[in-house]
Amino acid sequence: MTQTQEQGQHHPISLYLKIWGLLFLLSTLSYLVDYYQFAGYLRWSLIIVFMLLKAGLIVAIFMHMAWERLAMVYAILLPPLCLLVLIGLMASEAGYIFDNRLLFFSQG
Amino acid sequence: MAAHSATPAGTDSPTATAPADGWSGVTQDWSSDQDAFKQVSSGKTMMWIFLLSDTFVFTCFLTAYMAVRMTATEPWPNTSEVFALTIAGQHMPLILIAIMTFVLISSSGTMAMAVNYGYRRERRKTAVLILTTALCGAAFVGMQVFEWGKLIEDGVRPWGNPMGAAQFGASFFMITGFHGLHVSIGVIYLCVIAWKVLRGNYERSGNYQNVEIAGLYWHFVDLVWVFIFAFFYLW
């Protein structure tokens, strides 16, 4: 409790260096996904896993979200979930448009 | 009297004044009129809300990119080859983007340390680390300018390109351009904050939180790049 009641965040520098190292490792791994030309679902799932791990480390440790009060955390992290609806809508619509294009372009 | 009877202001015990944690904490914070974000200054709250709105903007761009890529009837250009470079006779796929990623992550690391040294009130170290961050940011923008130049030379335009689907150019220039703009603004912002640190503004007020707020913006720029790297360059 004392930690959050003081003005500002107090953590050892080594914490940031460790996270820095982890981010380097994860970036290298995601670059290797491309370097070794993984394809299909393996490629996509690896890319997403490394991306989410990196994003989580940055938000939780570098942006100090792990030490904020829950009211703040939910206010910032929950609204972007609406975007999943947008992505879902756009993806289904894009599939429909693609099918139509194939249909009409093939008629020449 | 009734209005404040809920808060035990008179007691000295730290547990009595400490706000509750967990879900009861969330409901307490949100039901305490006008003061939902306990222990968070208005500046920091406003930066977070700005970043939240910026998340929506960037997601709209990335979603638009997803839609045009899914609907393209021509094959999408192979980003691994489009962004490849030949360094010392070695053909390296996507190497410039990898270097840009490492530079931006390093700048995030130095920024996190700058915030830390700020709260320890080590003025000189804080300023040096902020300026290092800004320098990495400027290097990032420089590499992006090089990359844009290379692609424009290769004939990539917002309305078409020789490698495949015409939508590639528009997505590329829009998304990386908007991100690059954020980095450029961030470099200016960080220089202003470093100047204020050196001049002793925060030493006098005894509050280094503006460094942390600038840090939030900078980490967000890095965060957006993580998503662009995954979806635009690697996918």
Short mmCIF file of C-alpha atoms in Angstrom, two decimals:
data_model
loop_
_atom_site.label_atom_id
_atom_site.label_comp_id
_atom_site.label_asym_id
_atom_site.label_seq_id
_atom_site.Cartn_x
_atom_site.Cartn_y
_atom_site.Cartn_z
CA MET A 1 0.00 0.00 0.00
CA THR A 2 2.84 2.44 0.80
CA GLN A 3 4.08 2.10 -2.75
CA THR A 4 0.91 3.48 -4.30
CA GLN A 5 0.37 6.16 -1.71
CA GLU A 6 3.70 7.86 -2.37
CA GLN A 7 4.04 10.30 -5.23
CA GLY A 8 5.21 8.28 -8.21
CA GLN A 9 6.51 4.81 -8.88
CA HIS A 10 9.56 3.29 -7.20
CA HIS A 11 11.01 0.15 -8.71
CA PRO A 12 14.58 -1.09 -9.06
CA ILE A 13 16.27 -0.29 -12.39
CA SER A 14 17.01 -3.99 -12.83
CA LEU A 15 13.26 -4.58 -13.37
CA TYR A 16 13.31 -2.34 -16.46
CA LEU A 17 16.50 -3.93 -17.77
CA LYS A 18 14.94 -7.39 -17.45
CA ILE A 19 11.81 -6.30 -19.34
CA TRP A 20 14.01 -4.64 -21.96
CA GLY A 21 15.86 -7.94 -22.42
CA LEU A 22 12.59 -9.86 -22.70
CA LEU A 23 11.28 -7.45 -25.33
CA PHE A 24 14.51 -7.90 -27.32
CA LEU A 25 14.15 -11.68 -27.09
CA LEU A 26 10.49 -11.60 -28.20
CA SER A 27 11.29 -9.25 -31.10
CA THR A 28 14.10 -11.55 -32.22
CA LEU A 29 11.75 -14.53 -32.06
CA SER A 30 9.09 -12.77 -34.13
CA TYR A 31 11.75 -11.77 -36.68
CA LEU A 32 12.88 -15.40 -36.86
CA VAL A 33 9.28 -16.41 -37.67
CA ASP A 34 9.74 -14.47 -40.90
CA TYR A 35 13.38 -15.47 -41.42
CA TYR A 36 12.59 -19.18 -41.35
CA GLN A 37 9.47 -18.61 -43.51
CA PHE A 38 6.95 -20.34 -41.24
CA ALA A 39 3.60 -20.36 -43.04
CA GLY A 40 -0.10 -20.78 -42.34
CA TYR A 41 -1.63 -21.09 -38.90
CA LEU A 42 1.74 -21.72 -37.22
CA ARG A 43 3.04 -18.39 -38.52
CA TRP A 44 -0.09 -16.43 -37.58
CA SER A 45 -0.40 -17.91 -34.11
CA LEU A 46 3.30 -17.33 -33.32
CA ILE A 47 3.08 -13.72 -34.55
CA ILE A 48 0.01 -13.05 -32.38
CA VAL A 49 1.48 -14.73 -29.29
CA PHE A 50 4.75 -12.74 -29.47
CA MET A 51 2.83 -9.54 -30.21
CA LEU A 52 0.49 -9.94 -27.24
CA LEU A 53 3.37 -10.82 -24.89
CA LYS A 54 5.28 -7.72 -25.97
CA ALA A 55 2.21 -5.49 -25.68
CA GLY A 56 1.45 -6.91 -22.24
CA LEU A 57 4.97 -6.28 -20.94
CA ILE A 58 5.00 -2.71 -22.25
CA VAL A 59 1.58 -1.82 -20.80
CA ALA A 60 1.98 -3.64 -17.48
CA ILE A 61 5.58 -2.74 -16.57
CA PHE A 62 6.78 0.20 -18.68
CA MET A 63 3.45 2.05 -18.46
CA HIS A 64 3.02 0.93 -14.81
CA MET A 65 -0.48 -0.43 -15.40
CA ALA A 66 0.29 -3.35 -13.05
CA TRP A 67 0.45 -0.93 -10.12
CA GLU A 68 -2.57 1.25 -10.93
CA ARG A 69 -5.90 0.86 -9.16
CA LEU A 70 -8.35 -1.52 -10.80
CA ALA A 71 -10.88 1.27 -11.50
CA MET A 72 -8.26 2.92 -13.74
CA VAL A 73 -7.10 -0.33 -15.34
CA TYR A 74 -10.62 -1.34 -16.38
CA ALA A 75 -11.48 2.18 -17.60
CA ILE A 76 -8.54 2.05 -20.03
CA LEU A 77 -8.29 -1.62 -20.99
CA LEU A 78 -11.96 -2.60 -21.41
CA PRO A 79 -13.21 -0.02 -24.00
CA PRO A 80 -10.77 -1.23 -26.73
CA LEU A 81 -12.55 -4.60 -26.61
CA CYS A 82 -15.38 -2.90 -28.59
CA LEU A 83 -12.89 -2.83 -31.44
CA LEU A 84 -13.10 -6.61 -31.65
CA VAL A 85 -16.70 -6.13 -32.81
CA LEU A 86 -15.53 -3.73 -35.54
CA ILE A 87 -12.83 -6.18 -36.63
CA GLY A 88 -15.34 -9.04 -36.74
CA LEU A 89 -17.84 -7.01 -38.76
CA MET A 90 -15.20 -5.82 -41.23
CA ALA A 91 -13.74 -9.31 -41.63
CA SER A 92 -17.12 -10.87 -42.47
CA GLU A 93 -17.95 -8.00 -44.83
CA ALA A 94 -14.53 -8.30 -46.52
CA GLY A 95 -15.12 -12.00 -47.13
CA TYR A 96 -18.45 -11.17 -48.77
CA ILE A 97 -16.92 -8.45 -50.97
CA PHE A 98 -14.09 -10.77 -52.01
CA ASP A 99 -16.55 -13.48 -53.10
CA ASN A 100 -18.54 -10.92 -55.09
CA ARG A 101 -15.40 -9.60 -56.78
CA LEU A 102 -14.39 -13.10 -57.82
CA LEU A 103 -17.91 -13.66 -59.17
CA PHE A 104 -18.10 -10.45 -61.18
CA PHE A 105 -14.47 -10.27 -62.34
CA SER A 106 -14.69 -13.85 -63.64
CA GLN A 107 -17.64 -12.84 -65.82
CA GLY A 108 -15.19 -10.48 -67.56
CA MET B 1 -22.57 15.57 8.66
CA ALA B 2 -24.22 12.69 6.87
CA ALA B 3 -22.36 13.40 3.63
CA HIS B 4 -18.94 12.50 5.02
CA SER B 5 -19.84 9.96 7.62
CA ALA B 6 -18.79 7.16 5.28
CA THR B 7 -15.10 8.19 5.29
CA PRO B 8 -13.40 7.63 8.64
CA ALA B 9 -11.38 10.84 8.43
CA GLY B 10 -10.64 11.05 12.15
CA THR B 11 -8.91 7.71 12.55
CA ASP B 12 -5.13 7.36 12.40
CA SER B 13 -5.04 3.69 11.45
CA PRO B 14 -3.69 3.29 7.90
CA THR B 15 -6.07 0.44 7.13
CA ALA B 16 -9.07 2.63 7.81
CA THR B 17 -8.08 5.26 5.20
CA ALA B 18 -6.63 2.88 2.63
CA PRO B 19 -9.08 2.37 -0.25
CA ALA B 20 -10.36 -1.15 -0.78
CA ASP B 21 -8.86 -3.43 -3.42
CA GLY B 22 -10.50 -5.80 -5.88
CA TRP B 23 -14.05 -5.43 -7.17
CA SER B 24 -15.28 -3.65 -4.07
CA GLY B 25 -12.49 -1.14 -4.74
CA VAL B 26 -13.66 -0.66 -8.32
CA THR B 27 -17.26 -0.02 -7.28
CA GLN B 28 -16.14 2.29 -4.45
CA ASP B 29 -13.89 4.32 -6.75
CA TRP B 30 -16.51 4.66 -9.47
CA SER B 31 -19.30 5.53 -7.06
CA SER B 32 -17.28 8.28 -5.37
CA ASP B 33 -18.59 11.26 -7.31
CA GLN B 34 -16.06 13.23 -9.46
CA ASP B 35 -13.09 11.28 -8.11
CA ALA B 36 -13.14 7.92 -9.86
CA PHE B 37 -9.38 7.69 -10.42
CA LYS B 38 -7.83 7.65 -6.95
CA GLN B 39 -4.13 8.55 -6.67
CA VAL B 40 -3.97 9.39 -10.36
CA SER B 41 -3.41 13.05 -11.21
CA SER B 42 -5.57 14.75 -13.81
CA GLY B 43 -2.60 15.07 -16.18
CA LYS B 44 -1.94 11.35 -16.13
CA THR B 45 -5.65 10.55 -16.49
CA MET B 46 -5.93 12.84 -19.50
CA MET B 47 -2.89 11.26 -21.15
CA TRP B 48 -4.39 7.80 -20.65
CA ILE B 49 -7.72 8.93 -22.13
CA PHE B 50 -5.91 10.49 -25.10
CA LEU B 51 -4.00 7.23 -25.62
CA LEU B 52 -7.29 5.33 -25.43
CA SER B 53 -8.73 7.49 -28.23
CA ASP B 54 -5.51 7.07 -30.21
CA THR B 55 -5.89 3.29 -29.84
CA PHE B 56 -9.22 3.60 -31.65
CA VAL B 57 -7.66 5.67 -34.44
CA PHE B 58 -4.83 3.20 -35.06
CA THR B 59 -7.17 0.23 -34.84
CA CYS B 60 -9.41 1.84 -37.47
CA PHE B 61 -6.39 2.10 -39.80
CA LEU B 62 -5.31 -1.48 -39.15
CA THR B 63 -8.88 -2.73 -39.60
CA ALA B 64 -9.15 -0.84 -42.89
CA TYR B 65 -5.87 -2.45 -43.94
CA MET B 66 -7.28 -5.87 -43.02
CA ALA B 67 -10.40 -5.19 -45.08
CA VAL B 68 -8.55 -4.07 -48.24
CA ARG B 69 -6.07 -6.93 -47.94
CA MET B 70 -8.86 -9.49 -47.56
CA THR B 71 -10.79 -8.10 -50.54
CA ALA B 72 -7.78 -7.71 -52.87
CA THR B 73 -8.07 -10.05 -55.84
CA GLU B 74 -4.42 -9.61 -56.85
CA PRO B 75 -1.76 -11.21 -54.60
CA TRP B 76 -0.52 -9.03 -51.73
CA PRO B 77 3.17 -8.01 -52.14
CA ASN B 78 5.54 -10.20 -50.09
CA THR B 79 6.65 -7.81 -47.34
CA SER B 80 9.59 -10.04 -46.48
CA GLU B 81 11.04 -9.28 -49.94
CA VAL B 82 9.75 -5.72 -50.37
CA PHE B 83 11.61 -4.64 -47.22
CA ALA B 84 14.71 -6.77 -47.78
CA LEU B 85 18.14 -5.15 -47.98
CA THR B 86 21.48 -6.37 -49.27
CA ILE B 87 24.11 -5.60 -46.64
CA ALA B 88 27.74 -6.47 -47.45
CA GLY B 89 26.66 -8.90 -50.16
CA GLN B 90 24.21 -10.64 -47.80
CA HIS B 91 20.53 -10.66 -48.74
CA MET B 92 18.63 -9.96 -45.51
CA PRO B 93 14.81 -10.19 -45.55
CA LEU B 94 12.96 -7.51 -43.54
CA ILE B 95 16.22 -6.43 -41.90
CA LEU B 96 15.55 -2.68 -41.83
CA ILE B 97 12.21 -3.21 -40.08
CA ALA B 98 13.90 -5.47 -37.51
CA ILE B 99 16.53 -2.79 -36.79
CA MET B 100 13.80 -0.14 -36.48
CA THR B 101 11.96 -2.40 -34.01
CA PHE B 102 15.06 -2.85 -31.85
CA VAL B 103 15.79 0.90 -31.90
CA LEU B 104 12.24 1.73 -30.78
CA ILE B 105 12.27 -0.92 -28.04
CA SER B 106 15.59 0.41 -26.78
CA SER B 107 14.15 3.91 -26.68
CA SER B 108 11.28 2.57 -24.58
CA GLY B 109 13.81 1.02 -22.20
CA THR B 110 15.73 4.27 -21.75
CA MET B 111 12.45 6.15 -21.27
CA ALA B 112 11.33 3.77 -18.50
CA MET B 113 14.67 4.33 -16.78
CA ALA B 114 14.34 8.10 -17.22
CA VAL B 115 11.00 8.02 -15.38
CA ASN B 116 12.61 5.98 -12.61
CA TYR B 117 15.57 8.38 -12.19
CA GLY B 118 13.13 11.29 -12.27
CA TYR B 119 11.32 9.98 -9.21
CA ARG B 120 14.72 9.50 -7.55
CA ARG B 121 15.31 13.19 -8.33
CA GLU B 122 18.51 12.56 -10.26
CA ARG B 123 18.12 15.44 -12.65
CA ARG B 124 21.10 14.97 -14.93
CA LYS B 125 20.61 11.22 -15.46
CA THR B 126 16.91 11.80 -16.17
CA ALA B 127 17.62 14.43 -18.82
CA VAL B 128 20.37 12.36 -20.47
CA LEU B 129 18.09 9.32 -20.66
CA ILE B 130 15.21 11.37 -22.09
CA LEU B 131 17.51 12.84 -24.72
CA THR B 132 18.81 9.33 -25.57
CA THR B 133 15.19 8.29 -26.05
CA ALA B 134 14.56 11.27 -28.33
CA LEU B 135 17.73 10.44 -30.30
CA CYS B 136 16.54 6.83 -30.83
CA GLY B 137 13.19 8.22 -31.95
CA ALA B 138 14.88 10.55 -34.44
CA ALA B 139 16.97 7.61 -35.74
CA PHE B 140 13.75 5.62 -36.16
CA VAL B 141 12.13 8.41 -38.20
CA GLY B 142 15.33 8.69 -40.27
CA MET B 143 15.19 4.99 -41.13
CA GLN B 144 11.52 5.35 -41.98
CA VAL B 145 12.34 8.19 -44.39
CA PHE B 146 14.97 5.91 -46.00
CA GLU B 147 12.37 3.14 -46.28
CA TRP B 148 9.79 5.45 -47.84
CA GLY B 149 12.41 6.69 -50.31
CA LYS B 150 13.33 3.14 -51.27
CA LEU B 151 9.70 2.12 -51.82
CA ILE B 152 8.89 5.25 -53.83
CA GLU B 153 11.98 4.51 -55.96
CA ASP B 154 10.67 0.97 -56.48
CA GLY B 155 7.48 2.45 -57.88
CA VAL B 156 5.17 2.06 -54.89
CA ARG B 157 2.42 4.70 -54.96
CA PRO B 158 -0.78 5.06 -52.91
CA TRP B 159 -2.76 4.02 -56.01
CA GLY B 160 -0.61 1.13 -57.22
CA ASN B 161 2.70 -0.68 -57.31
CA PRO B 162 4.55 -3.13 -59.54
CA MET B 163 4.59 -5.99 -56.95
CA GLY B 164 0.89 -6.83 -56.65
CA ALA B 165 -2.30 -5.55 -55.05
CA ALA B 166 -2.75 -1.80 -55.56
CA GLN B 167 -4.07 -1.35 -51.99
CA PHE B 168 -0.61 -2.10 -50.54
CA GLY B 169 0.74 1.41 -51.13
CA ALA B 170 -2.21 3.24 -49.59
CA SER B 171 -2.13 1.04 -46.47
CA PHE B 172 1.64 1.35 -46.12
CA PHE B 173 1.86 5.14 -46.46
CA MET B 174 -1.18 5.77 -44.28
CA ILE B 175 -0.25 3.47 -41.39
CA THR B 176 3.51 4.03 -41.22
CA GLY B 177 3.03 7.72 -42.01
CA PHE B 178 0.64 8.23 -39.13
CA HIS B 179 2.91 6.27 -36.80
CA GLY B 180 5.96 8.23 -37.98
CA LEU B 181 4.08 11.45 -37.27
CA HIS B 182 3.48 10.23 -33.72
CA VAL B 183 7.18 9.45 -33.28
CA SER B 184 8.17 12.87 -34.66
CA ILE B 185 5.78 14.68 -32.31
CA GLY B 186 7.09 12.47 -29.50
CA VAL B 187 10.68 13.54 -30.20
CA ILE B 188 9.68 17.21 -29.92
CA TYR B 189 7.63 16.50 -26.77
CA LEU B 190 10.58 14.67 -25.15
CA CYS B 191 12.99 17.50 -25.99
CA VAL B 192 10.66 19.97 -24.27
CA ILE B 193 10.43 17.74 -21.18
CA ALA B 194 14.22 17.22 -21.10
CA TRP B 195 14.69 21.00 -21.29
CA LYS B 196 12.31 21.47 -18.36
CA VAL B 197 14.11 18.78 -16.34
CA LEU B 198 17.48 20.44 -16.95
CA ARG B 199 16.11 23.89 -16.14
CA GLY B 200 14.90 22.55 -12.79
CA ASN B 201 11.15 23.07 -13.16
CA TYR B 202 10.33 19.73 -11.59
CA GLU B 203 13.07 20.07 -8.98
CA ARG B 204 11.38 23.24 -7.75
CA SER B 205 7.84 21.83 -7.79
CA GLY B 206 9.16 18.58 -6.30
CA ASN B 207 7.05 16.61 -8.77
CA TYR B 208 8.55 14.65 -11.65
CA GLN B 209 5.25 13.20 -12.83
CA ASN B 210 5.39 15.07 -16.15
CA VAL B 211 8.30 12.79 -17.07
CA GLU B 212 6.12 9.76 -16.43
CA ILE B 213 3.28 11.26 -18.50
CA ALA B 214 5.66 11.85 -21.42
CA GLY B 215 6.84 8.28 -20.89
CA LEU B 216 3.27 7.01 -21.24
CA TYR B 217 3.03 8.68 -24.65
CA TRP B 218 6.38 7.28 -25.74
CA HIS B 219 5.62 3.72 -24.64
CA PHE B 220 2.31 3.95 -26.49
CA VAL B 221 4.16 4.82 -29.72
CA ASP B 222 6.29 1.71 -29.15
CA LEU B 223 3.15 -0.30 -28.41
CA VAL B 224 1.51 0.73 -31.69
CA TRP B 225 4.68 -0.28 -33.53
CA VAL B 226 4.44 -3.77 -31.98
CA PHE B 227 1.03 -4.16 -33.65
CA ILE B 228 2.11 -2.64 -36.98
CA PHE B 229 5.19 -4.89 -37.02
CA ALA B 230 3.03 -7.97 -36.43
CA PHE B 231 0.13 -7.22 -38.76
CA PHE B 232 1.67 -5.20 -41.57
CA TYR B 233 5.23 -6.49 -41.87
CA LEU B 234 5.12 -10.06 -40.59
CA TRP B 235 1.60 -11.26 -41.51
#
